[in-house]
Short mmCIF file of N, CA and C in Angstrom, two decimals:
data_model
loop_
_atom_site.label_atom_id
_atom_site.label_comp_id
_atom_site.label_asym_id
_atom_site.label_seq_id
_atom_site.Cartn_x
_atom_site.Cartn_y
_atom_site.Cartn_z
N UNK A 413 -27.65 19.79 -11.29
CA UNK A 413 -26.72 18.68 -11.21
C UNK A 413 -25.70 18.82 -12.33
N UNK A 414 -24.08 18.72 -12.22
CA UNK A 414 -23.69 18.92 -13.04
C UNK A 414 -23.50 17.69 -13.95
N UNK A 415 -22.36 17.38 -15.38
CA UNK A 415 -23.00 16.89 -16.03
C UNK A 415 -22.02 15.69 -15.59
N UNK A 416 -20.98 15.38 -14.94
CA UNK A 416 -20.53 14.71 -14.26
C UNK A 416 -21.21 13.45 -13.62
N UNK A 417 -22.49 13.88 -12.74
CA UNK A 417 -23.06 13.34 -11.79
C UNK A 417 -24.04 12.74 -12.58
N UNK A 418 -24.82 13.14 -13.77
CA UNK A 418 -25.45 12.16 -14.68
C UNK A 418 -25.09 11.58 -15.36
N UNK A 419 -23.62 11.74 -15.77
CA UNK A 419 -23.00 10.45 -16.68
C UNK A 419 -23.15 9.11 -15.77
N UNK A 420 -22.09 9.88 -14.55
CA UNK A 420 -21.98 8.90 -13.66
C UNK A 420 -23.29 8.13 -13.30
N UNK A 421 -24.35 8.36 -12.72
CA UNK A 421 -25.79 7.84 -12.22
C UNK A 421 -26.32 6.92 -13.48
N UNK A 422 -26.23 7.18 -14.92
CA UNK A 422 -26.09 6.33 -15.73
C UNK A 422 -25.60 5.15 -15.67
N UNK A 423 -24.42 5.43 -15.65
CA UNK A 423 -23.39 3.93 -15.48
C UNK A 423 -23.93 3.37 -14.37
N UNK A 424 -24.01 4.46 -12.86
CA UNK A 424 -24.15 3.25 -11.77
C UNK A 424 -25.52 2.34 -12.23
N UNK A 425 -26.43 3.37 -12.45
CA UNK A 425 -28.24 2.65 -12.96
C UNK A 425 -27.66 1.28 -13.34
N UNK A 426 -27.01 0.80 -14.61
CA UNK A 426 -26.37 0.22 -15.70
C UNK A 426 -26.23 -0.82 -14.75
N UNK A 427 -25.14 -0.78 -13.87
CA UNK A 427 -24.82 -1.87 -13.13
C UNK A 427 -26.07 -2.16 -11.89
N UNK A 428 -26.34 -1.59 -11.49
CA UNK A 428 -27.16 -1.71 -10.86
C UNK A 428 -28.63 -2.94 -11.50
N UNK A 429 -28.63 -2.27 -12.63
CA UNK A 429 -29.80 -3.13 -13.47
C UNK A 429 -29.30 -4.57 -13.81
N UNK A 430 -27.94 -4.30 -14.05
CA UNK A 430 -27.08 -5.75 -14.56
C UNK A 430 -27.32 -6.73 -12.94
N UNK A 431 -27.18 -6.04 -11.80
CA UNK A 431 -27.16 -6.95 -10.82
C UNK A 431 -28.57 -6.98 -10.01
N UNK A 432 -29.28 -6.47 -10.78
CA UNK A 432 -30.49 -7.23 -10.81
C UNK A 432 -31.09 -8.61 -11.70
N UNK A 433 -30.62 -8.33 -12.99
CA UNK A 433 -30.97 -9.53 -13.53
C UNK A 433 -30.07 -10.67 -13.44
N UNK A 434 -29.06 -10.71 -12.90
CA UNK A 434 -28.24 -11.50 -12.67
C UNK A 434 -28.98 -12.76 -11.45
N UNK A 435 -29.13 -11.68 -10.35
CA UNK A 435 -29.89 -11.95 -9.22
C UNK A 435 -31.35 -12.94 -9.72
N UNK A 436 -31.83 -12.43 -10.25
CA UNK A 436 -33.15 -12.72 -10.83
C UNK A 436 -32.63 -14.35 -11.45
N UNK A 437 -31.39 -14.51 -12.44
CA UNK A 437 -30.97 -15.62 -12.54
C UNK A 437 -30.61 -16.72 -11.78
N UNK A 438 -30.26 -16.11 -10.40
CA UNK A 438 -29.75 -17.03 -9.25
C UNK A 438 -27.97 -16.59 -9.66
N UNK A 439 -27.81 -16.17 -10.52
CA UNK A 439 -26.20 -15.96 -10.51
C UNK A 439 -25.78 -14.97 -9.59
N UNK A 440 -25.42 -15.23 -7.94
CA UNK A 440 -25.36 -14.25 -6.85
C UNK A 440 -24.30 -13.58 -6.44
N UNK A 441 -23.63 -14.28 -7.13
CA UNK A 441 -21.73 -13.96 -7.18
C UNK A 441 -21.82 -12.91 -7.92
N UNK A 442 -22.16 -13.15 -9.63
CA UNK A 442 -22.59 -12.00 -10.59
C UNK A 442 -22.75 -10.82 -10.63
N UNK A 443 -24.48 -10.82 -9.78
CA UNK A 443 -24.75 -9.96 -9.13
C UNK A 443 -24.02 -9.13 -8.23
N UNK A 444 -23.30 -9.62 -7.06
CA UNK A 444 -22.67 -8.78 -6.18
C UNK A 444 -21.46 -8.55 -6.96
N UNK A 445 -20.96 -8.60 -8.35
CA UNK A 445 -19.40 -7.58 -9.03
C UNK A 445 -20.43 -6.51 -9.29
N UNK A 446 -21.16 -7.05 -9.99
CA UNK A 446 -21.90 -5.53 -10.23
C UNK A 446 -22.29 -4.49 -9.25
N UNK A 447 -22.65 -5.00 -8.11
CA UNK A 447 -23.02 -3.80 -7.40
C UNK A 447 -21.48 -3.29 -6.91
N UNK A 448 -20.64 -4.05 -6.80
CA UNK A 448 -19.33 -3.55 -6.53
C UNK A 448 -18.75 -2.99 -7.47
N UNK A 449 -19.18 -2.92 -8.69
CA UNK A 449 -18.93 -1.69 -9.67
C UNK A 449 -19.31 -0.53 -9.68
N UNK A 450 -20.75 -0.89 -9.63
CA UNK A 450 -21.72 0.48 -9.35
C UNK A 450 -21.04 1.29 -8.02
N UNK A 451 -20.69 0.65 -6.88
CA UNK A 451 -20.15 1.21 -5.54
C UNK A 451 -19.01 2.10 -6.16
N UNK A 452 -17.74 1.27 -7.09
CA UNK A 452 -16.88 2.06 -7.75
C UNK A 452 -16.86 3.49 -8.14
N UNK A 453 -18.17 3.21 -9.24
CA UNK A 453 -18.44 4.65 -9.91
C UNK A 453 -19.28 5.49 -9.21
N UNK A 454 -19.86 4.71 -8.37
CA UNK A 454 -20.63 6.06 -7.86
C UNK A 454 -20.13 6.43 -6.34
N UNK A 455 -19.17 5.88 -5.72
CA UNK A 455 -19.05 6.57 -4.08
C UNK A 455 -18.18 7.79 -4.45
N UNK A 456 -18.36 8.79 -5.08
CA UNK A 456 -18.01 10.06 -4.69
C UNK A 456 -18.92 10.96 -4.94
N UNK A 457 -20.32 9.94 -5.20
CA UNK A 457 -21.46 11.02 -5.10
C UNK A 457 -22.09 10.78 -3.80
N UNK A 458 -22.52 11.35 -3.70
CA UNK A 458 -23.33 10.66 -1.89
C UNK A 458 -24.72 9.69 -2.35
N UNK A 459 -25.67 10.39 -2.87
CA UNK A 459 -26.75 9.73 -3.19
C UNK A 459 -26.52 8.54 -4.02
N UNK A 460 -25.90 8.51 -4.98
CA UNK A 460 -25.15 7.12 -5.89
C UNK A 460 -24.82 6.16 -4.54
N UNK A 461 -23.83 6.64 -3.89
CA UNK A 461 -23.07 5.59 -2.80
C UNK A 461 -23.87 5.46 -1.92
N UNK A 462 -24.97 5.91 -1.37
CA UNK A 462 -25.96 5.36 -0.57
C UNK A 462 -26.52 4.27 -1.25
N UNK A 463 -27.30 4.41 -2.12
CA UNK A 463 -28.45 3.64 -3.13
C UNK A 463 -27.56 2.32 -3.12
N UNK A 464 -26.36 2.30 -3.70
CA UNK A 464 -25.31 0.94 -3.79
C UNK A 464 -25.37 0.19 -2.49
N UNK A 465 -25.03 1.18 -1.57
CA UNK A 465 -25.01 0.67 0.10
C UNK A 465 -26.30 -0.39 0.16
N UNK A 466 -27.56 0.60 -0.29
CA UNK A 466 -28.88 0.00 0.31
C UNK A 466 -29.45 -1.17 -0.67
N UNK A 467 -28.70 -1.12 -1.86
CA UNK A 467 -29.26 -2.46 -2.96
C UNK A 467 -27.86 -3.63 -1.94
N UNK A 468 -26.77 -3.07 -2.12
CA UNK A 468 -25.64 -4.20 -1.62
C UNK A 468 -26.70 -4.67 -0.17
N UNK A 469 -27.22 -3.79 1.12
CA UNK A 469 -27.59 -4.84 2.47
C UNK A 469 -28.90 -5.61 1.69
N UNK A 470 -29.77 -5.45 0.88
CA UNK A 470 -30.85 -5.90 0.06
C UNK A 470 -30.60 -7.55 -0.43
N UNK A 471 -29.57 -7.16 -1.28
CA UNK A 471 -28.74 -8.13 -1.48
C UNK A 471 -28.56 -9.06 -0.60
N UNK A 472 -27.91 -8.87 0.27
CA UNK A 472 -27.72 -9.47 1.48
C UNK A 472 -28.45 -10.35 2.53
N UNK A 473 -29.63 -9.35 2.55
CA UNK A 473 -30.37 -10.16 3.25
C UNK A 473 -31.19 -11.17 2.62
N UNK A 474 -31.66 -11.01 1.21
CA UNK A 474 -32.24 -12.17 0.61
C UNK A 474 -31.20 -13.27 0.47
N UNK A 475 -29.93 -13.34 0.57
CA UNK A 475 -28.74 -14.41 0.60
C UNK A 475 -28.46 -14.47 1.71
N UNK A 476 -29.58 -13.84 2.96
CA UNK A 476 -29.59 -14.76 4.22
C UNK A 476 -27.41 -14.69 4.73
N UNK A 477 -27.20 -14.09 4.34
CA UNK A 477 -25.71 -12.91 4.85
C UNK A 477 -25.39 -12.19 5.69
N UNK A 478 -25.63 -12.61 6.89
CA UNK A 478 -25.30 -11.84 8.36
C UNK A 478 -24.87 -10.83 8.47
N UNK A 479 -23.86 -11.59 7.81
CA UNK A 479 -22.37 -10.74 8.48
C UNK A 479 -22.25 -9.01 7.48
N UNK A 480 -22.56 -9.43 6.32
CA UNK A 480 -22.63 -8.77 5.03
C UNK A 480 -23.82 -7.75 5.76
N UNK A 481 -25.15 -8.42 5.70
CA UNK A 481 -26.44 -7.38 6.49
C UNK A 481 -25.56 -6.00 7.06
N UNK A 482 -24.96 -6.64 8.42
CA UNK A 482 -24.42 -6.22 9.46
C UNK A 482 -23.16 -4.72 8.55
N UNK A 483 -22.26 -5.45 7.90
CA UNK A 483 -21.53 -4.52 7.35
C UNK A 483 -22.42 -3.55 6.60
N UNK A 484 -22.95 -3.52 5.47
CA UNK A 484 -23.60 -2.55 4.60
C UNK A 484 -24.53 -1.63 5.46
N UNK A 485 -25.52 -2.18 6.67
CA UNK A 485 -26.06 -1.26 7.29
C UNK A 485 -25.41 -0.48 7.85
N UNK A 486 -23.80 -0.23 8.28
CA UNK A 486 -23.13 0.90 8.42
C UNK A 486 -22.57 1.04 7.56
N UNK A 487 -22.40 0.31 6.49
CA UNK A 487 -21.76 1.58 5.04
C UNK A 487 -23.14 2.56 4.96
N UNK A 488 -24.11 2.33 5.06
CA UNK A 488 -25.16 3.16 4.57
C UNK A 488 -24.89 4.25 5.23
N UNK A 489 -25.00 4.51 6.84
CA UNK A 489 -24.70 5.56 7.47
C UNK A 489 -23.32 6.53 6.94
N UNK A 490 -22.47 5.13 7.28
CA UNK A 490 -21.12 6.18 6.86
C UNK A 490 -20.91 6.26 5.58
N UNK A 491 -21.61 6.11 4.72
CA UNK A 491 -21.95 6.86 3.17
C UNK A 491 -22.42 7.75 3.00
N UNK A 492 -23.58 8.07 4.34
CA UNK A 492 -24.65 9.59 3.98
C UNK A 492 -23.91 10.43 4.72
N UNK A 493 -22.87 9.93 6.02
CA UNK A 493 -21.92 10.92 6.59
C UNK A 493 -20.91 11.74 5.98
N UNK A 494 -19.68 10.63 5.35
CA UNK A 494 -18.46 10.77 5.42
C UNK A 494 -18.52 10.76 3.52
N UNK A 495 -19.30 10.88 2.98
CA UNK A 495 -19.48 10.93 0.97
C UNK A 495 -19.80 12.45 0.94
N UNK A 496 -20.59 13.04 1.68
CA UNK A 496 -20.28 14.74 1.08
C UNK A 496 -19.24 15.51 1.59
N UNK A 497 -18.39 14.71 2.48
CA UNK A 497 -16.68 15.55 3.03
C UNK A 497 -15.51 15.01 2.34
N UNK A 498 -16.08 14.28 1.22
CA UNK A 498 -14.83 13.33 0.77
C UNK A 498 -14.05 12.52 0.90
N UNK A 499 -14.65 11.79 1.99
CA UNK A 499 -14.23 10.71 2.78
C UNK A 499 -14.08 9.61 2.82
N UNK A 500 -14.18 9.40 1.48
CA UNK A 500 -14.00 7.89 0.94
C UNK A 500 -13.09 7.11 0.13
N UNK A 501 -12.58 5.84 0.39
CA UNK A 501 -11.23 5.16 -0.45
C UNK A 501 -11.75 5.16 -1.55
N UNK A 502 -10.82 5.87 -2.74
CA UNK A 502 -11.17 5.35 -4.25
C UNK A 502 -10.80 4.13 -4.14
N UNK A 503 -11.82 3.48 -4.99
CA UNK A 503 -11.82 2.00 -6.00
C UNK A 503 -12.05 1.28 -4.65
N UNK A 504 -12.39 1.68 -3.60
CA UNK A 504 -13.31 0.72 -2.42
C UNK A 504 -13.96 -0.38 -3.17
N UNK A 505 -14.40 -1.25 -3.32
CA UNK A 505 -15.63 -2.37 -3.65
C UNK A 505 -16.39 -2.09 -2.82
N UNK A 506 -16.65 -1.58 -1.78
CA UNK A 506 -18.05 -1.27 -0.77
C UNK A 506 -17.99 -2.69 -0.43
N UNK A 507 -17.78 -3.98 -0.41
CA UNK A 507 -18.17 -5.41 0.39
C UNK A 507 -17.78 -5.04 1.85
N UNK A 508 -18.65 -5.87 2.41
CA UNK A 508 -18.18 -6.14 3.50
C UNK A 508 -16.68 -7.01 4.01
N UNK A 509 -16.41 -8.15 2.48
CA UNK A 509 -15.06 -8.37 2.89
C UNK A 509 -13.94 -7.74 2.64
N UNK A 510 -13.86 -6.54 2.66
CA UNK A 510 -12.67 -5.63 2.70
C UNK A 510 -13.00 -4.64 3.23
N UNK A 511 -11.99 -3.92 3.87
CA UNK A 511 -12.05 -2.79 4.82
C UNK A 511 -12.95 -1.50 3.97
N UNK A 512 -13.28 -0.97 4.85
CA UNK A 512 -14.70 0.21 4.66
C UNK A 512 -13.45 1.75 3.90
N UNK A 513 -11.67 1.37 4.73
CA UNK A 513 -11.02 2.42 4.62
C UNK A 513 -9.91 2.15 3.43
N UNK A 514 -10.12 1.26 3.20
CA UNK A 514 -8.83 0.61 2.24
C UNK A 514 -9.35 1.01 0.20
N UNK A 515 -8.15 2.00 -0.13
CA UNK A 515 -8.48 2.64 -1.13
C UNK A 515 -7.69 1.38 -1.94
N UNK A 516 -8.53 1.18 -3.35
CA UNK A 516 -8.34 0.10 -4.34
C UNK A 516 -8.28 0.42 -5.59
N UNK A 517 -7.37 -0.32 -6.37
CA UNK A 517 -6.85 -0.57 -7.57
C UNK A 517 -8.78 -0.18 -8.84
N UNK A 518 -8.93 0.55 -9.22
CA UNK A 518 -9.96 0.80 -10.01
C UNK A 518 -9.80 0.15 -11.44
N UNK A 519 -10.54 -1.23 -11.77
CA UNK A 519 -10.70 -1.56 -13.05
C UNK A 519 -10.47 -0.69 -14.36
N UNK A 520 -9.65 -0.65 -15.26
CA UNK A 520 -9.55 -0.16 -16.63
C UNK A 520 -10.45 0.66 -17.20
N UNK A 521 -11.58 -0.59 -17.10
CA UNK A 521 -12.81 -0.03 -17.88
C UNK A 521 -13.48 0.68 -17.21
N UNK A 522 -13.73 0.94 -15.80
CA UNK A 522 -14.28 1.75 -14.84
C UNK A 522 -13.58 3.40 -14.97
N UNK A 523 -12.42 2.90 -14.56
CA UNK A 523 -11.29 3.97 -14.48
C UNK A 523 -11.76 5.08 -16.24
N UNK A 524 -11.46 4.36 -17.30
CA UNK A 524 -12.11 5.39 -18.37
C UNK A 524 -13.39 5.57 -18.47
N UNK A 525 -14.09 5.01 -18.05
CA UNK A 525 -15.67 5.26 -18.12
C UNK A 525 -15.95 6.70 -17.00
N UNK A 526 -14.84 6.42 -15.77
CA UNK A 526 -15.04 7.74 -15.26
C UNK A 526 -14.49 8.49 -15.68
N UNK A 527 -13.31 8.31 -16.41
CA UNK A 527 -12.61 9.73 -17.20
C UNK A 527 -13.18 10.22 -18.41
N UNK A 528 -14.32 9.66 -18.85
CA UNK A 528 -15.01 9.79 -20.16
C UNK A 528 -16.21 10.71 -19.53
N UNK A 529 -17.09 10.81 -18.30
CA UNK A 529 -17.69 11.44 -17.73
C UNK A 529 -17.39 12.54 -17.32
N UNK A 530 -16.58 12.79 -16.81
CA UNK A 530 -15.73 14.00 -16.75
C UNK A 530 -15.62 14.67 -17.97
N UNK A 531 -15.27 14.85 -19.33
CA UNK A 531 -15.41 15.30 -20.18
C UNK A 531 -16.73 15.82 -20.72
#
């Protein structure tokens, strides 16, 4: 693995853990920036952008989220598809309320945290 892909898996872990205890608080809003961070930094790995996919429908279904369920169970697919051909919008949020294709404005602190990995 190069050393890229473990900086990165770091950070996503990071958020990932943050939107667990958030969750654990009842703060559910909270929770779901974080996993929409983690989605950030990690959908140009495949395995990162799956794992986000499958905590984001998780998410979901304990907040009793239909519609959300419904969306993330095909980000999951088209994460394990279309993430090792490069097929994905930078700075996506992965939610279900925005398009699956619509490439997004990447947070500051995200944006150098991935340029700091890279190095």
């Amino acid at each position: 693995m190069n050393l890229y892909r473990q900086r990165i898996r770091v950070l996503v872990r990071r958020e990932l853990d943050a939107a667990h205890a958030a969750e654990a608080l009842g703060h559910f809003a909270t929770a779901f920036g974080h996993l929409e961070r983690a989605h950030v930094l990690g959908q140009s790995i495949t395995r990162e952008h799956v794992l986000v996919h499958w905590r984001m429908f998780g998410h979901a279904l304990r907040q009793r989220l239909t519609g959300e369920s419904f969306s993330q169970a095909w980000r999951i697919v088209a994460a394990a598809l279309f993430t090792p051909v490069g097929l994905v919008p930078r700075g996506n949020t992965g939610g279900g309320n925005v398009s699956g294709v619509r490439p997004m404005e990447i947070p500051a602190d995200l944006r150098q945290a991935m340029a700091d990995a890279r190095r």
